[in-house]
JSON list of C-alpha atoms in Angstrom, two decimals:
[
{"chain": "A", "resi": 1246, "resn": "UNK", "atom": "CA", "xyz": [102.15, 90.08, 121.37]},
{"chain": "A", "resi": 1247, "resn": "UNK", "atom": "CA", "xyz": [99.66, 89.51, 118.58]},
{"chain": "A", "resi": 1248, "resn": "UNK", "atom": "CA", "xyz": [96.45, 90.73, 120.15]},
{"chain": "A", "resi": 1249, "resn": "UNK", "atom": "CA", "xyz": [96.57, 90.69, 124.00]},
{"chain": "A", "resi": 1250, "resn": "UNK", "atom": "CA", "xyz": [93.41, 91.44, 125.97]},
{"chain": "A", "resi": 1251, "resn": "UNK", "atom": "CA", "xyz": [90.09, 91.75, 124.16]},
{"chain": "A", "resi": 1252, "resn": "UNK", "atom": "CA", "xyz": [86.55, 92.73, 125.21]},
{"chain": "A", "resi": 1253, "resn": "UNK", "atom": "CA", "xyz": [84.74, 89.82, 126.81]},
{"chain": "A", "resi": 1254, "resn": "UNK", "atom": "CA", "xyz": [81.94, 89.71, 124.19]},
{"chain": "A", "resi": 1255, "resn": "UNK", "atom": "CA", "xyz": [84.30, 89.59, 121.18]},
{"chain": "A", "resi": 1256, "resn": "UNK", "atom": "CA", "xyz": [84.54, 86.21, 119.44]},
{"chain": "A", "resi": 1257, "resn": "UNK", "atom": "CA", "xyz": [87.28, 84.24, 117.73]},
{"chain": "A", "resi": 1258, "resn": "UNK", "atom": "CA", "xyz": [87.19, 83.74, 113.92]},
{"chain": "A", "resi": 1259, "resn": "UNK", "atom": "CA", "xyz": [89.57, 82.72, 111.25]},
{"chain": "A", "resi": 1260, "resn": "UNK", "atom": "CA", "xyz": [90.07, 85.30, 108.53]},
{"chain": "A", "resi": 1261, "resn": "UNK", "atom": "CA", "xyz": [89.02, 82.77, 105.88]},
{"chain": "A", "resi": 1262, "resn": "UNK", "atom": "CA", "xyz": [85.65, 82.47, 107.62]},
{"chain": "A", "resi": 1263, "resn": "UNK", "atom": "CA", "xyz": [85.09, 86.22, 107.42]},
{"chain": "A", "resi": 1264, "resn": "UNK", "atom": "CA", "xyz": [86.30, 86.94, 103.91]},
{"chain": "A", "resi": 1265, "resn": "UNK", "atom": "CA", "xyz": [87.40, 85.37, 100.58]},
{"chain": "A", "resi": 1266, "resn": "UNK", "atom": "CA", "xyz": [90.93, 85.91, 99.21]},
{"chain": "A", "resi": 1267, "resn": "UNK", "atom": "CA", "xyz": [90.87, 86.08, 95.39]},
{"chain": "A", "resi": 1268, "resn": "UNK", "atom": "CA", "xyz": [94.29, 85.55, 93.72]},
{"chain": "A", "resi": 1269, "resn": "UNK", "atom": "CA", "xyz": [95.51, 88.04, 91.14]},
{"chain": "A", "resi": 1270, "resn": "UNK", "atom": "CA", "xyz": [96.31, 86.75, 87.65]},
{"chain": "A", "resi": 1271, "resn": "UNK", "atom": "CA", "xyz": [99.95, 86.14, 86.83]},
{"chain": "A", "resi": 1272, "resn": "UNK", "atom": "CA", "xyz": [100.23, 88.18, 83.62]},
{"chain": "A", "resi": 1273, "resn": "UNK", "atom": "CA", "xyz": [103.17, 87.56, 81.34]},
{"chain": "A", "resi": 1274, "resn": "UNK", "atom": "CA", "xyz": [104.70, 90.36, 79.29]},
{"chain": "A", "resi": 1275, "resn": "UNK", "atom": "CA", "xyz": [103.37, 88.77, 76.12]},
{"chain": "A", "resi": 1276, "resn": "UNK", "atom": "CA", "xyz": [99.84, 89.34, 77.42]},
{"chain": "A", "resi": 1277, "resn": "UNK", "atom": "CA", "xyz": [100.30, 93.12, 77.77]},
{"chain": "A", "resi": 1278, "resn": "UNK", "atom": "CA", "xyz": [98.55, 95.10, 75.04]},
{"chain": "A", "resi": 1279, "resn": "UNK", "atom": "CA", "xyz": [98.16, 98.75, 73.98]},
{"chain": "A", "resi": 1280, "resn": "UNK", "atom": "CA", "xyz": [94.46, 98.67, 74.92]},
{"chain": "A", "resi": 1281, "resn": "UNK", "atom": "CA", "xyz": [91.99, 96.60, 76.88]},
{"chain": "A", "resi": 1282, "resn": "UNK", "atom": "CA", "xyz": [91.49, 96.88, 80.65]},
{"chain": "A", "resi": 1283, "resn": "UNK", "atom": "CA", "xyz": [94.16, 98.34, 83.02]},
{"chain": "A", "resi": 1284, "resn": "UNK", "atom": "CA", "xyz": [96.20, 96.06, 85.28]},
{"chain": "A", "resi": 1285, "resn": "UNK", "atom": "CA", "xyz": [96.82, 97.10, 88.86]},
{"chain": "A", "resi": 1286, "resn": "UNK", "atom": "CA", "xyz": [100.46, 96.68, 89.87]},
{"chain": "A", "resi": 1287, "resn": "UNK", "atom": "CA", "xyz": [102.10, 97.69, 93.16]},
{"chain": "A", "resi": 1288, "resn": "UNK", "atom": "CA", "xyz": [103.11, 101.10, 91.85]},
{"chain": "A", "resi": 1289, "resn": "UNK", "atom": "CA", "xyz": [99.42, 101.74, 91.01]},
{"chain": "A", "resi": 1290, "resn": "UNK", "atom": "CA", "xyz": [98.35, 100.88, 94.55]},
{"chain": "A", "resi": 1291, "resn": "UNK", "atom": "CA", "xyz": [100.77, 103.61, 95.75]},
{"chain": "A", "resi": 1292, "resn": "UNK", "atom": "CA", "xyz": [99.25, 106.23, 93.49]},
{"chain": "A", "resi": 1293, "resn": "UNK", "atom": "CA", "xyz": [101.13, 105.62, 90.22]},
{"chain": "A", "resi": 1294, "resn": "UNK", "atom": "CA", "xyz": [99.03, 106.56, 87.19]},
{"chain": "A", "resi": 1295, "resn": "UNK", "atom": "CA", "xyz": [101.01, 104.64, 84.54]},
{"chain": "A", "resi": 1296, "resn": "UNK", "atom": "CA", "xyz": [99.07, 101.46, 83.67]},
{"chain": "A", "resi": 1297, "resn": "UNK", "atom": "CA", "xyz": [99.84, 98.49, 81.47]},
{"chain": "A", "resi": 1298, "resn": "UNK", "atom": "CA", "xyz": [96.86, 96.89, 79.72]},
{"chain": "A", "resi": 1299, "resn": "UNK", "atom": "CA", "xyz": [95.67, 93.46, 78.66]},
{"chain": "A", "resi": 1300, "resn": "UNK", "atom": "CA", "xyz": [92.67, 91.85, 76.93]},
{"chain": "A", "resi": 1301, "resn": "UNK", "atom": "CA", "xyz": [92.98, 88.42, 78.53]},
{"chain": "A", "resi": 1302, "resn": "UNK", "atom": "CA", "xyz": [89.59, 86.95, 79.25]},
{"chain": "A", "resi": 1303, "resn": "UNK", "atom": "CA", "xyz": [89.24, 86.77, 83.04]},
{"chain": "A", "resi": 1304, "resn": "UNK", "atom": "CA", "xyz": [86.32, 86.02, 85.37]},
{"chain": "A", "resi": 1305, "resn": "UNK", "atom": "CA", "xyz": [84.55, 89.03, 86.85]},
{"chain": "A", "resi": 1306, "resn": "UNK", "atom": "CA", "xyz": [85.86, 88.15, 90.29]},
{"chain": "A", "resi": 1307, "resn": "UNK", "atom": "CA", "xyz": [89.37, 89.01, 89.18]},
{"chain": "A", "resi": 1308, "resn": "UNK", "atom": "CA", "xyz": [88.51, 92.62, 88.50]},
{"chain": "A", "resi": 1309, "resn": "UNK", "atom": "CA", "xyz": [88.69, 95.34, 91.12]},
{"chain": "A", "resi": 1310, "resn": "UNK", "atom": "CA", "xyz": [86.25, 98.25, 91.11]},
{"chain": "A", "resi": 1311, "resn": "UNK", "atom": "CA", "xyz": [86.36, 101.50, 93.03]},
{"chain": "A", "resi": 1312, "resn": "UNK", "atom": "CA", "xyz": [86.37, 100.98, 96.81]},
{"chain": "A", "resi": 1313, "resn": "UNK", "atom": "CA", "xyz": [87.23, 97.27, 96.55]},
{"chain": "A", "resi": 1314, "resn": "UNK", "atom": "CA", "xyz": [89.73, 95.99, 99.18]},
{"chain": "A", "resi": 1315, "resn": "UNK", "atom": "CA", "xyz": [93.06, 94.73, 97.81]},
{"chain": "A", "resi": 1316, "resn": "UNK", "atom": "CA", "xyz": [96.04, 93.28, 99.73]},
{"chain": "A", "resi": 1317, "resn": "UNK", "atom": "CA", "xyz": [99.60, 93.36, 98.46]},
{"chain": "A", "resi": 1318, "resn": "UNK", "atom": "CA", "xyz": [101.58, 90.45, 99.82]},
{"chain": "A", "resi": 1319, "resn": "UNK", "atom": "CA", "xyz": [104.98, 90.52, 98.07]},
{"chain": "A", "resi": 1320, "resn": "UNK", "atom": "CA", "xyz": [107.96, 92.73, 99.00]},
{"chain": "A", "resi": 1321, "resn": "UNK", "atom": "CA", "xyz": [105.46, 95.39, 99.94]},
{"chain": "A", "resi": 1322, "resn": "UNK", "atom": "CA", "xyz": [102.53, 94.09, 101.86]},
{"chain": "A", "resi": 1323, "resn": "UNK", "atom": "CA", "xyz": [99.39, 95.57, 103.45]},
{"chain": "A", "resi": 1324, "resn": "UNK", "atom": "CA", "xyz": [95.79, 96.53, 102.58]},
{"chain": "A", "resi": 1325, "resn": "UNK", "atom": "CA", "xyz": [94.68, 99.13, 100.05]},
{"chain": "A", "resi": 1326, "resn": "UNK", "atom": "CA", "xyz": [91.26, 100.53, 99.13]},
{"chain": "A", "resi": 1327, "resn": "UNK", "atom": "CA", "xyz": [91.31, 100.74, 95.38]},
{"chain": "A", "resi": 1328, "resn": "UNK", "atom": "CA", "xyz": [90.40, 104.29, 94.19]},
{"chain": "A", "resi": 1329, "resn": "UNK", "atom": "CA", "xyz": [90.90, 103.86, 90.47]},
{"chain": "A", "resi": 1330, "resn": "UNK", "atom": "CA", "xyz": [88.93, 102.53, 87.44]},
{"chain": "A", "resi": 1331, "resn": "UNK", "atom": "CA", "xyz": [87.75, 98.98, 87.01]},
{"chain": "A", "resi": 1332, "resn": "UNK", "atom": "CA", "xyz": [90.89, 96.95, 86.49]},
{"chain": "A", "resi": 1333, "resn": "UNK", "atom": "CA", "xyz": [92.38, 93.51, 86.86]},
{"chain": "A", "resi": 1334, "resn": "UNK", "atom": "CA", "xyz": [94.96, 92.98, 89.56]},
{"chain": "A", "resi": 1335, "resn": "UNK", "atom": "CA", "xyz": [98.37, 91.38, 89.11]},
{"chain": "A", "resi": 1336, "resn": "UNK", "atom": "CA", "xyz": [99.79, 88.41, 90.94]},
{"chain": "A", "resi": 1337, "resn": "UNK", "atom": "CA", "xyz": [101.14, 89.25, 94.46]},
{"chain": "A", "resi": 1338, "resn": "UNK", "atom": "CA", "xyz": [97.77, 90.88, 95.23]},
{"chain": "A", "resi": 1339, "resn": "UNK", "atom": "CA", "xyz": [94.51, 89.52, 96.54]},
{"chain": "A", "resi": 1340, "resn": "UNK", "atom": "CA", "xyz": [91.04, 91.02, 96.32]},
{"chain": "A", "resi": 1341, "resn": "UNK", "atom": "CA", "xyz": [89.36, 90.56, 99.66]},
{"chain": "A", "resi": 1342, "resn": "UNK", "atom": "CA", "xyz": [85.60, 89.97, 99.61]},
{"chain": "A", "resi": 1343, "resn": "UNK", "atom": "CA", "xyz": [83.64, 90.02, 102.89]},
{"chain": "A", "resi": 1344, "resn": "UNK", "atom": "CA", "xyz": [81.64, 86.86, 103.45]},
{"chain": "A", "resi": 1345, "resn": "UNK", "atom": "CA", "xyz": [79.91, 87.28, 106.79]},
{"chain": "A", "resi": 1346, "resn": "UNK", "atom": "CA", "xyz": [79.03, 90.23, 109.00]},
{"chain": "A", "resi": 1347, "resn": "UNK", "atom": "CA", "xyz": [82.10, 92.43, 108.49]},
{"chain": "A", "resi": 1348, "resn": "UNK", "atom": "CA", "xyz": [82.38, 95.23, 105.94]},
{"chain": "A", "resi": 1349, "resn": "UNK", "atom": "CA", "xyz": [85.31, 96.11, 103.72]},
{"chain": "A", "resi": 1350, "resn": "UNK", "atom": "CA", "xyz": [86.28, 99.16, 105.72]},
{"chain": "A", "resi": 1351, "resn": "UNK", "atom": "CA", "xyz": [86.54, 97.17, 108.97]},
{"chain": "A", "resi": 1352, "resn": "UNK", "atom": "CA", "xyz": [88.61, 94.50, 107.26]},
{"chain": "A", "resi": 1353, "resn": "UNK", "atom": "CA", "xyz": [90.88, 97.25, 105.82]},
{"chain": "A", "resi": 1354, "resn": "UNK", "atom": "CA", "xyz": [91.61, 98.58, 109.32]},
{"chain": "A", "resi": 1355, "resn": "UNK", "atom": "CA", "xyz": [92.04, 95.16, 110.84]},
{"chain": "A", "resi": 1356, "resn": "UNK", "atom": "CA", "xyz": [94.46, 94.08, 108.07]},
{"chain": "A", "resi": 1357, "resn": "UNK", "atom": "CA", "xyz": [96.35, 97.40, 108.51]},
{"chain": "A", "resi": 1358, "resn": "UNK", "atom": "CA", "xyz": [96.75, 96.58, 112.22]},
{"chain": "A", "resi": 1359, "resn": "UNK", "atom": "CA", "xyz": [97.88, 93.05, 111.34]},
{"chain": "A", "resi": 1360, "resn": "UNK", "atom": "CA", "xyz": [100.36, 94.19, 108.75]},
{"chain": "A", "resi": 1361, "resn": "UNK", "atom": "CA", "xyz": [101.95, 96.76, 111.01]},
{"chain": "A", "resi": 1362, "resn": "UNK", "atom": "CA", "xyz": [102.25, 94.11, 113.76]},
{"chain": "A", "resi": 1363, "resn": "UNK", "atom": "CA", "xyz": [104.02, 91.75, 111.37]},
{"chain": "A", "resi": 1364, "resn": "UNK", "atom": "CA", "xyz": [106.37, 94.54, 110.23]},
{"chain": "A", "resi": 1365, "resn": "UNK", "atom": "CA", "xyz": [107.17, 95.36, 113.85]},
{"chain": "A", "resi": 1366, "resn": "UNK", "atom": "CA", "xyz": [107.92, 91.66, 114.54]},
{"chain": "A", "resi": 1367, "resn": "UNK", "atom": "CA", "xyz": [110.20, 91.62, 111.49]},
{"chain": "A", "resi": 1368, "resn": "UNK", "atom": "CA", "xyz": [112.09, 94.69, 112.70]},
{"chain": "A", "resi": 1369, "resn": "UNK", "atom": "CA", "xyz": [112.58, 93.03, 116.01]},
{"chain": "A", "resi": 1370, "resn": "UNK", "atom": "CA", "xyz": [114.43, 90.21, 114.32]},
{"chain": "A", "resi": 1371, "resn": "UNK", "atom": "CA", "xyz": [111.62, 87.61, 114.50]},
{"chain": "A", "resi": 1372, "resn": "UNK", "atom": "CA", "xyz": [111.49, 87.28, 110.72]},
{"chain": "A", "resi": 1373, "resn": "UNK", "atom": "CA", "xyz": [108.96, 88.07, 108.06]},
{"chain": "A", "resi": 1374, "resn": "UNK", "atom": "CA", "xyz": [105.93, 85.84, 108.05]},
{"chain": "A", "resi": 1375, "resn": "UNK", "atom": "CA", "xyz": [105.49, 84.19, 104.71]},
{"chain": "A", "resi": 1376, "resn": "UNK", "atom": "CA", "xyz": [102.22, 85.75, 103.34]},
{"chain": "A", "resi": 1377, "resn": "UNK", "atom": "CA", "xyz": [100.53, 82.87, 101.63]},
{"chain": "A", "resi": 1378, "resn": "UNK", "atom": "CA", "xyz": [96.77, 82.73, 100.91]},
{"chain": "A", "resi": 1379, "resn": "UNK", "atom": "CA", "xyz": [96.52, 79.60, 103.08]},
{"chain": "A", "resi": 1380, "resn": "UNK", "atom": "CA", "xyz": [98.28, 81.22, 105.97]},
{"chain": "A", "resi": 1381, "resn": "UNK", "atom": "CA", "xyz": [96.14, 84.38, 105.76]},
{"chain": "A", "resi": 1382, "resn": "UNK", "atom": "CA", "xyz": [92.92, 82.31, 105.77]},
{"chain": "A", "resi": 1383, "resn": "UNK", "atom": "CA", "xyz": [94.14, 80.62, 109.02]},
{"chain": "A", "resi": 1384, "resn": "UNK", "atom": "CA", "xyz": [94.96, 83.84, 110.85]},
{"chain": "A", "resi": 1385, "resn": "UNK", "atom": "CA", "xyz": [92.96, 84.06, 114.11]},
{"chain": "A", "resi": 1386, "resn": "UNK", "atom": "CA", "xyz": [90.96, 87.22, 114.69]},
{"chain": "A", "resi": 1387, "resn": "UNK", "atom": "CA", "xyz": [88.94, 88.44, 117.64]},
{"chain": "A", "resi": 1388, "resn": "UNK", "atom": "CA", "xyz": [86.14, 90.85, 116.70]},
{"chain": "A", "resi": 1389, "resn": "UNK", "atom": "CA", "xyz": [82.62, 91.75, 117.74]},
{"chain": "A", "resi": 1390, "resn": "UNK", "atom": "CA", "xyz": [79.95, 89.66, 116.06]},
{"chain": "A", "resi": 1391, "resn": "UNK", "atom": "CA", "xyz": [77.52, 92.52, 116.31]},
{"chain": "A", "resi": 1392, "resn": "UNK", "atom": "CA", "xyz": [77.35, 94.29, 112.93]},
{"chain": "A", "resi": 1393, "resn": "UNK", "atom": "CA", "xyz": [76.37, 97.59, 114.50]},
{"chain": "A", "resi": 1394, "resn": "UNK", "atom": "CA", "xyz": [79.50, 97.62, 116.72]},
{"chain": "A", "resi": 1395, "resn": "UNK", "atom": "CA", "xyz": [81.68, 96.75, 113.73]},
{"chain": "A", "resi": 1396, "resn": "UNK", "atom": "CA", "xyz": [80.02, 99.58, 111.77]},
{"chain": "A", "resi": 1397, "resn": "UNK", "atom": "CA", "xyz": [80.65, 102.05, 114.62]},
{"chain": "A", "resi": 1398, "resn": "UNK", "atom": "CA", "xyz": [84.31, 101.12, 114.76]},
{"chain": "A", "resi": 1399, "resn": "UNK", "atom": "CA", "xyz": [84.67, 101.56, 111.02]},
{"chain": "A", "resi": 1400, "resn": "UNK", "atom": "CA", "xyz": [82.93, 104.95, 111.02]},
{"chain": "A", "resi": 1401, "resn": "UNK", "atom": "CA", "xyz": [85.05, 106.11, 114.02]},
{"chain": "A", "resi": 1402, "resn": "UNK", "atom": "CA", "xyz": [88.30, 105.07, 112.33]},
{"chain": "A", "resi": 1403, "resn": "UNK", "atom": "CA", "xyz": [87.29, 106.60, 108.99]},
{"chain": "A", "resi": 1404, "resn": "UNK", "atom": "CA", "xyz": [86.67, 109.98, 110.60]},
{"chain": "A", "resi": 1405, "resn": "UNK", "atom": "CA", "xyz": [89.68, 110.00, 112.93]},
{"chain": "A", "resi": 1406, "resn": "UNK", "atom": "CA", "xyz": [92.25, 108.68, 110.47]},
{"chain": "A", "resi": 1407, "resn": "UNK", "atom": "CA", "xyz": [91.02, 111.15, 107.77]},
{"chain": "A", "resi": 1408, "resn": "UNK", "atom": "CA", "xyz": [91.83, 113.99, 110.13]},
{"chain": "A", "resi": 1409, "resn": "UNK", "atom": "CA", "xyz": [95.27, 112.55, 111.00]},
{"chain": "A", "resi": 1410, "resn": "UNK", "atom": "CA", "xyz": [95.99, 111.91, 107.29]},
{"chain": "A", "resi": 1411, "resn": "UNK", "atom": "CA", "xyz": [95.25, 115.52, 106.59]},
{"chain": "A", "resi": 1412, "resn": "UNK", "atom": "CA", "xyz": [97.66, 116.61, 109.31]},
{"chain": "A", "resi": 1413, "resn": "UNK", "atom": "CA", "xyz": [100.31, 114.25, 108.02]},
{"chain": "A", "resi": 1414, "resn": "UNK", "atom": "CA", "xyz": [99.91, 115.55, 104.49]},
{"chain": "A", "resi": 1415, "resn": "UNK", "atom": "CA", "xyz": [100.27, 119.16, 105.67]},
{"chain": "A", "resi": 1416, "resn": "UNK", "atom": "CA", "xyz": [103.29, 118.23, 107.80]},
{"chain": "A", "resi": 1417, "resn": "UNK", "atom": "CA", "xyz": [104.96, 116.55, 104.86]},
{"chain": "A", "resi": 1418, "resn": "UNK", "atom": "CA", "xyz": [104.45, 119.67, 102.77]},
{"chain": "A", "resi": 1419, "resn": "UNK", "atom": "CA", "xyz": [106.01, 121.77, 105.52]},
{"chain": "A", "resi": 1420, "resn": "UNK", "atom": "CA", "xyz": [108.94, 119.33, 105.79]},
{"chain": "A", "resi": 1421, "resn": "UNK", "atom": "CA", "xyz": [109.46, 119.60, 102.04]},
{"chain": "A", "resi": 1422, "resn": "UNK", "atom": "CA", "xyz": [109.56, 123.40, 102.22]},
{"chain": "A", "resi": 1423, "resn": "UNK", "atom": "CA", "xyz": [111.96, 123.30, 105.18]},
{"chain": "A", "resi": 1424, "resn": "UNK", "atom": "CA", "xyz": [114.26, 120.89, 103.33]},
{"chain": "A", "resi": 1425, "resn": "UNK", "atom": "CA", "xyz": [114.25, 123.21, 100.31]},
{"chain": "A", "resi": 1426, "resn": "UNK", "atom": "CA", "xyz": [115.04, 126.19, 102.53]},
{"chain": "A", "resi": 1427, "resn": "UNK", "atom": "CA", "xyz": [117.88, 124.23, 104.20]},
{"chain": "A", "resi": 1428, "resn": "UNK", "atom": "CA", "xyz": [119.34, 123.40, 100.78]},
{"chain": "A", "resi": 1429, "resn": "UNK", "atom": "CA", "xyz": [118.97, 127.01, 99.58]},
{"chain": "A", "resi": 1430, "resn": "UNK", "atom": "CA", "xyz": [120.84, 128.25, 102.68]},
{"chain": "A", "resi": 1431, "resn": "UNK", "atom": "CA", "xyz": [123.68, 125.74, 101.96]},
{"chain": "A", "resi": 1432, "resn": "UNK", "atom": "CA", "xyz": [123.79, 126.64, 98.24]},
{"chain": "A", "resi": 1433, "resn": "UNK", "atom": "CA", "xyz": [123.89, 130.41, 98.92]},
{"chain": "A", "resi": 1434, "resn": "UNK", "atom": "CA", "xyz": [126.49, 130.24, 101.71]},
{"chain": "A", "resi": 1435, "resn": "UNK", "atom": "CA", "xyz": [128.98, 128.11, 99.80]},
{"chain": "A", "resi": 1436, "resn": "UNK", "atom": "CA", "xyz": [128.67, 130.00, 96.52]},
{"chain": "A", "resi": 1437, "resn": "UNK", "atom": "CA", "xyz": [127.99, 133.62, 97.64]},
{"chain": "A", "resi": 1438, "resn": "UNK", "atom": "CA", "xyz": [129.38, 133.82, 101.16]},
{"chain": "A", "resi": 1439, "resn": "UNK", "atom": "CA", "xyz": [127.68, 135.66, 104.05]},
{"chain": "A", "resi": 1440, "resn": "UNK", "atom": "CA", "xyz": [128.28, 139.36, 103.26]},
{"chain": "A", "resi": 1441, "resn": "UNK", "atom": "CA", "xyz": [125.42, 140.61, 101.00]},
{"chain": "A", "resi": 1442, "resn": "UNK", "atom": "CA", "xyz": [127.31, 143.86, 100.28]},
{"chain": "A", "resi": 1443, "resn": "UNK", "atom": "CA", "xyz": [130.28, 142.19, 98.54]},
{"chain": "A", "resi": 1444, "resn": "UNK", "atom": "CA", "xyz": [130.32, 142.86, 94.72]},
{"chain": "A", "resi": 1445, "resn": "UNK", "atom": "CA", "xyz": [129.82, 139.74, 92.55]},
{"chain": "A", "resi": 1446, "resn": "UNK", "atom": "CA", "xyz": [131.76, 138.67, 89.43]},
{"chain": "A", "resi": 1447, "resn": "UNK", "atom": "CA", "xyz": [131.35, 135.98, 86.84]},
{"chain": "A", "resi": 1448, "resn": "UNK", "atom": "CA", "xyz": [133.38, 132.95, 87.93]},
{"chain": "A", "resi": 1449, "resn": "UNK", "atom": "CA", "xyz": [133.95, 131.90, 84.31]},
{"chain": "A", "resi": 1450, "resn": "UNK", "atom": "CA", "xyz": [133.51, 128.24, 85.36]},
{"chain": "A", "resi": 1451, "resn": "UNK", "atom": "CA", "xyz": [130.72, 126.05, 83.92]},
{"chain": "A", "resi": 1452, "resn": "UNK", "atom": "CA", "xyz": [129.23, 123.23, 85.98]},
{"chain": "A", "resi": 1453, "resn": "UNK", "atom": "CA", "xyz": [130.90, 119.95, 85.14]}
]
């Protein structure tokens, strides 16, 4: 089910009515340089700090600045709030610019919901939707037309998801520590045994 029931006062819009999708530039390797402006690739969206650069002359619209909304639509797909320096963005990404009464944060959360729904459909054997710019512009959305309600939803999600992200981050750190402890237990048991009072000797064997 794509959306299901919605509040009575929410209205139907196509995504292309609410925002503009700007294509990334399809850089070739010959256009990479040692200096110039950085180029956002998928690994950079996921936190990677290694950039390639280019000095190709592009229109201002094809640059992303801090807090701009990007959408990756290739093998990895979904929305990202860009948190890096001013940079161009590679092909297989769109910059999404609000056109009407929605803000970037609300669009980010809506596109996150939409992306997760598509992934769930794919895992259920329905098949991955081909993420073309034309198809995205035609996607039907139901949202409040009232800017204040949209702002309230964005602020609520920003606060609540930040708290959950913090819990997830701490949980991942705990999981990493537990995994390391598990491996240390295995390593010690299979190389030292269980009796801590047994004298040790040099095995004389080097690791192959």
